[in-house]
Amino acid sequence: MLESKIERKFTVWCEANGIVARKYTTPGRNGSPDHIFFYKGRTALIEFKQPTKTPDPLQVIELGILEEAGIDVTWVDNVADAKEWLCDVFDIEI
């Protein structure tokens, strides 16, 4: 499945469950996660990859910087893992 299809399927699920999903861009800063999510005052970021793909070295560094700053951030290569991680971060039972 293409990365864009995973992103789209997941963001549709988020919106249906009251989670605000936005494409995340940081002009002039490469390696940032793809999407940012908001729910009841909480924020989380996810980098989406195609199945079997992993973040490139610059993305790994950026994910580490954000995590070190206390941001809930991860990368996933499928919708099921994205749902599980985000529900855990936002303390949602679905």
XYZ file of N, CA, C and O in Angstrom:
376
model
N 0.846 -1.181 0.000
C 0.000 0.000 0.000
C 0.889 1.240 0.000
O 1.879 1.292 0.719
N 0.531 2.211 -0.792
C 1.293 3.456 -0.849
C 1.184 4.227 0.462
O 0.157 4.176 1.145
N 2.230 4.957 0.774
C 2.246 5.799 1.977
C 1.036 6.730 2.005
O 0.383 6.885 3.036
N 0.723 7.341 0.881
C -0.392 8.298 0.830
C -1.727 7.626 1.141
O -2.598 8.231 1.769
N -1.891 6.368 0.742
C -3.143 5.652 1.033
C -3.242 5.314 2.518
O -4.323 5.371 3.103
N -2.119 4.965 3.132
C -2.104 4.703 4.568
C -2.459 5.985 5.316
O -3.305 5.984 6.219
N -1.830 7.095 4.938
C -2.116 8.391 5.561
C -3.586 8.742 5.443
O -4.214 9.149 6.423
N -4.125 8.616 4.247
C -5.521 9.007 3.997
C -6.489 8.152 4.810
O -7.407 8.651 5.445
N -6.291 6.840 4.785
C -7.164 5.934 5.521
C -7.127 6.252 7.018
O -8.166 6.270 7.689
N -5.944 6.516 7.529
C -5.812 6.813 8.949
C -6.417 8.168 9.309
O -7.105 8.291 10.325
N -6.193 9.185 8.500
C -6.742 10.506 8.829
C -8.272 10.503 8.744
O -8.920 11.188 9.529
N -8.842 9.728 7.846
C -10.307 9.597 7.786
C -10.812 8.966 9.086
O -11.794 9.423 9.676
N -10.130 7.911 9.546
C -10.494 7.287 10.815
C -10.383 8.286 11.967
O -11.263 8.354 12.829
N -9.316 9.072 11.986
C -9.128 10.068 13.051
C -10.285 11.049 13.093
O -10.892 11.273 14.148
N -10.598 11.638 11.956
C -11.666 12.634 11.894
C -13.001 12.029 12.335
O -13.789 12.685 13.011
N -13.251 10.758 12.000
C -14.489 10.084 12.397
C -14.546 9.844 13.907
O -15.624 9.633 14.464
N -13.387 9.896 14.555
C -13.313 9.653 15.997
C -12.959 10.901 16.801
O -12.493 10.797 17.941
N -13.157 12.060 16.229
C -12.969 13.309 16.958
C -11.538 13.767 17.101
O -11.244 14.672 17.891
N -10.632 13.166 16.359
C -9.223 13.557 16.396
C -8.955 14.460 15.199
O -9.240 14.091 14.065
N -8.429 15.638 15.449
C -8.105 16.569 14.372
C -6.791 16.131 13.745
O -5.787 15.977 14.441
N -6.804 15.926 12.432
C -5.619 15.467 11.705
C -5.240 16.510 10.662
O -6.086 16.952 9.887
N -3.976 16.882 10.644
C -3.484 17.863 9.679
C -2.160 17.410 9.095
O -1.316 16.837 9.790
N -1.973 17.713 7.819
C -0.671 17.492 7.191
C 0.300 18.447 7.877
O -0.032 19.605 8.133
N 1.484 17.976 8.179
C 2.462 18.763 8.919
C 3.656 19.052 8.027
O 4.270 18.125 7.491
N 3.951 20.313 7.836
C 5.122 20.697 7.050
C 5.933 21.726 7.827
O 5.384 22.537 8.567
N 7.227 21.656 7.636
C 8.119 22.622 8.268
C 9.066 23.143 7.189
O 10.127 22.551 6.960
N 8.670 24.211 6.524
C 9.519 24.746 5.454
C 10.945 25.018 5.947
O 11.152 25.545 7.036
N 11.894 24.585 5.161
C 13.298 24.814 5.500
C 13.868 23.803 6.477
O 15.021 23.889 6.873
N 13.047 22.832 6.880
C 13.522 21.819 7.828
C 13.097 20.451 7.312
O 11.951 20.058 7.435
N 14.015 19.721 6.746
C 13.722 18.395 6.219
C 13.667 17.367 7.335
O 14.254 17.548 8.395
N 12.951 16.281 7.084
C 12.910 15.171 8.024
C 11.769 15.202 9.012
O 11.653 14.298 9.841
N 10.909 16.223 8.949
C 9.807 16.322 9.897
C 8.735 15.274 9.618
O 8.546 14.860 8.477
N 8.004 14.850 10.661
C 6.919 13.884 10.471
C 5.844 14.416 9.516
O 5.716 15.619 9.320
N 5.066 13.488 8.959
C 4.057 13.819 7.948
C 2.810 14.513 8.488
O 2.266 15.398 7.844
N 2.340 14.054 9.626
C 1.056 14.537 10.137
C 1.139 14.893 11.614
O 1.918 14.310 12.368
N 0.252 15.823 11.991
C 0.107 16.216 13.383
C -1.349 15.979 13.771
O -2.252 16.205 12.971
N -1.553 15.515 14.987
C -2.879 15.141 15.467
C -3.159 15.840 16.786
O -2.272 15.945 17.635
N -4.418 16.287 16.952
C -4.838 17.000 18.152
C -6.080 16.322 18.725
O -6.995 15.985 17.984
N -6.083 16.173 20.049
C -7.243 15.570 20.707
C -7.265 15.998 22.166
O -6.319 15.705 22.924
N -8.313 16.709 22.548
C -8.516 17.131 23.939
C -7.267 17.728 24.576
O -6.844 17.337 25.662
N -6.653 18.666 23.882
C -5.491 19.373 24.414
C -4.163 18.662 24.250
O -3.130 19.170 24.677
N -4.173 17.500 23.652
C -2.941 16.738 23.425
C -2.537 16.845 21.960
O -3.372 17.062 21.085
N -1.258 16.648 21.711
C -0.711 16.713 20.355
C 0.221 15.526 20.136
O 0.960 15.139 21.040
N 0.177 14.965 18.935
C 1.073 13.860 18.582
C 1.422 13.972 17.101
O 0.647 14.521 16.312
N 2.595 13.476 16.737
C 3.042 13.504 15.346
C 3.388 12.099 14.880
O 3.922 11.305 15.658
N 3.085 11.830 13.597
C 3.397 10.524 13.024
C 4.059 10.702 11.667
O 3.591 11.480 10.836
N 5.115 9.941 11.458
C 5.754 9.805 10.146
C 5.225 8.504 9.542
O 5.358 7.440 10.153
N 4.608 8.588 8.380
C 4.078 7.405 7.701
C 5.074 6.895 6.673
O 5.721 7.679 5.985
N 5.183 5.576 6.583
C 6.047 4.920 5.606
C 5.264 3.819 4.906
O 4.286 3.310 5.442
N 5.731 3.438 3.727
C 5.167 2.271 3.052
C 5.547 1.032 3.859
O 6.585 1.023 4.539
N 4.724 -0.025 3.774
C 5.093 -1.259 4.468
C 6.506 -1.706 4.091
O 6.904 -1.612 2.934
N 7.238 -2.131 5.066
C 8.635 -2.599 5.000
C 9.652 -1.465 4.850
O 10.845 -1.717 4.896
N 9.215 -0.236 4.687
C 10.143 0.903 4.603
C 10.376 1.458 6.008
O 9.549 1.300 6.907
N 11.491 2.124 6.190
C 11.820 2.749 7.473
C 12.212 4.203 7.232
O 12.546 4.585 6.117
N 12.186 5.022 8.283
C 12.601 6.411 8.120
C 14.050 6.509 7.650
O 14.891 5.686 8.020
N 14.326 7.542 6.858
C 15.706 7.755 6.431
C 16.494 8.365 7.593
O 15.908 8.768 8.603
N 17.820 8.417 7.501
C 18.632 8.892 8.629
C 18.242 10.289 9.135
O 18.227 10.518 10.355
N 17.920 11.207 8.247
C 17.523 12.552 8.678
C 16.203 12.504 9.449
O 16.034 13.207 10.452
N 15.274 11.664 9.017
C 14.007 11.526 9.737
C 14.227 10.917 11.117
O 13.590 11.346 12.084
N 15.112 9.964 11.224
C 15.420 9.357 12.523
C 15.958 10.418 13.481
O 15.555 10.480 14.650
N 16.828 11.268 12.990
C 17.373 12.356 13.819
C 16.261 13.296 14.262
O 16.157 13.645 15.444
N 15.405 13.703 13.335
C 14.320 14.638 13.659
C 13.328 14.013 14.638
O 12.887 14.681 15.583
N 12.979 12.750 14.449
C 12.093 12.072 15.396
C 12.721 12.056 16.788
O 12.033 12.280 17.793
N 14.018 11.826 16.857
C 14.726 11.822 18.135
C 14.726 13.186 18.802
O 14.549 13.296 20.016
N 14.924 14.239 18.020
C 14.916 15.610 18.557
C 13.550 15.917 19.163
O 13.453 16.460 20.276
N 12.490 15.576 18.437
C 11.135 15.845 18.920
C 10.819 15.020 20.166
O 10.255 15.544 21.133
N 11.202 13.765 20.153
C 10.972 12.909 21.306
C 11.734 13.430 22.529
O 11.196 13.469 23.639
N 12.960 13.857 22.317
C 13.777 14.420 23.400
C 13.143 15.687 23.980
O 13.293 15.983 25.166
N 12.391 16.403 23.145
C 11.709 17.623 23.586
C 10.377 17.317 24.276
O 9.647 18.234 24.653
N 10.066 16.032 24.418
C 8.841 15.656 25.123
C 7.618 15.536 24.241
O 6.494 15.453 24.752
N 7.813 15.504 22.937
C 6.702 15.392 21.991
C 6.391 13.917 21.768
O 7.294 13.100 21.621
N 5.108 13.574 21.736
C 4.702 12.226 21.371
C 4.838 12.097 19.864
O 4.118 12.753 19.102
N 5.769 11.277 19.419
C 6.080 11.141 18.000
C 6.504 9.706 17.703
O 7.127 9.048 18.540
N 6.122 9.221 16.533
C 6.514 7.880 16.115
C 6.455 7.789 14.603
O 6.063 8.737 13.928
N 6.829 6.637 14.082
C 6.636 6.342 12.672
C 5.933 4.997 12.577
O 6.074 4.142 13.455
N 5.124 4.843 11.528
C 4.370 3.607 11.312
C 4.350 3.277 9.826
O 4.533 4.152 8.982
N 4.100 1.989 9.539
C 3.983 1.591 8.138
C 2.646 0.911 7.848
O 2.482 0.260 6.828
N 1.685 1.076 8.787
C 0.350 0.528 8.552
C -0.662 1.227 9.450
O -0.305 1.845 10.458
N -1.921 1.123 9.072
C -3.002 1.815 9.783
C -3.213 1.235 11.175
O -3.428 1.984 12.140
N -3.171 -0.079 11.317
C -3.427 -0.714 12.615
C -2.442 -0.229 13.688
O -2.851 0.098 14.806
N -1.162 -0.172 13.347
C -0.166 0.312 14.317
C -0.381 1.786 14.637
O -0.194 2.213 15.783
N -0.772 2.566 13.640
C -1.039 3.988 13.871
C -2.199 4.167 14.850
O -2.119 4.967 15.795
N -3.282 3.408 14.649
C -4.439 3.486 15.548
C -4.050 3.093 16.970
O -4.392 3.788 17.929
N -3.344 1.980 17.091
C -2.951 1.501 18.416
C -2.086 2.526 19.143
O -2.304 2.826 20.320
N -1.096 3.082 18.444
C -0.195 4.052 19.069
C -0.944 5.318 19.474
O -0.797 5.799 20.602
N -1.764 5.852 18.560
C -2.445 7.114 18.858
C -3.484 6.940 19.962
O -3.630 7.820 20.817
N -4.193 5.820 19.974
C -5.146 5.566 21.058
C -4.427 5.488 22.398
O -4.938 5.979 23.410
N -3.247 4.906 22.416
C -2.456 4.837 23.640
C -2.016 6.235 24.080
O -2.153 6.596 25.246
N -1.519 7.028 23.145
C -1.058 8.383 23.472
C -2.203 9.253 23.984
O -2.062 9.989 24.967
N -3.354 9.164 23.312
C -4.496 10.007 23.679
C -5.423 9.349 24.699
O -6.462 9.914 25.051
N -5.070 8.169 25.178
C -5.863 7.433 26.160
C -7.311 7.279 25.686
O -8.258 7.651 26.365
N -7.441 6.725 24.474
C -8.739 6.505 23.844
C -8.990 5.004 23.778
O -8.101 4.242 23.403
N -10.197 4.603 24.105
C -10.594 3.198 23.936
C -11.614 3.138 22.824
O -12.666 3.739 22.903
N -11.257 2.414 21.772
C -12.172 2.299 20.618
C -12.378 0.828 20.309
O -11.519 0.018 20.390
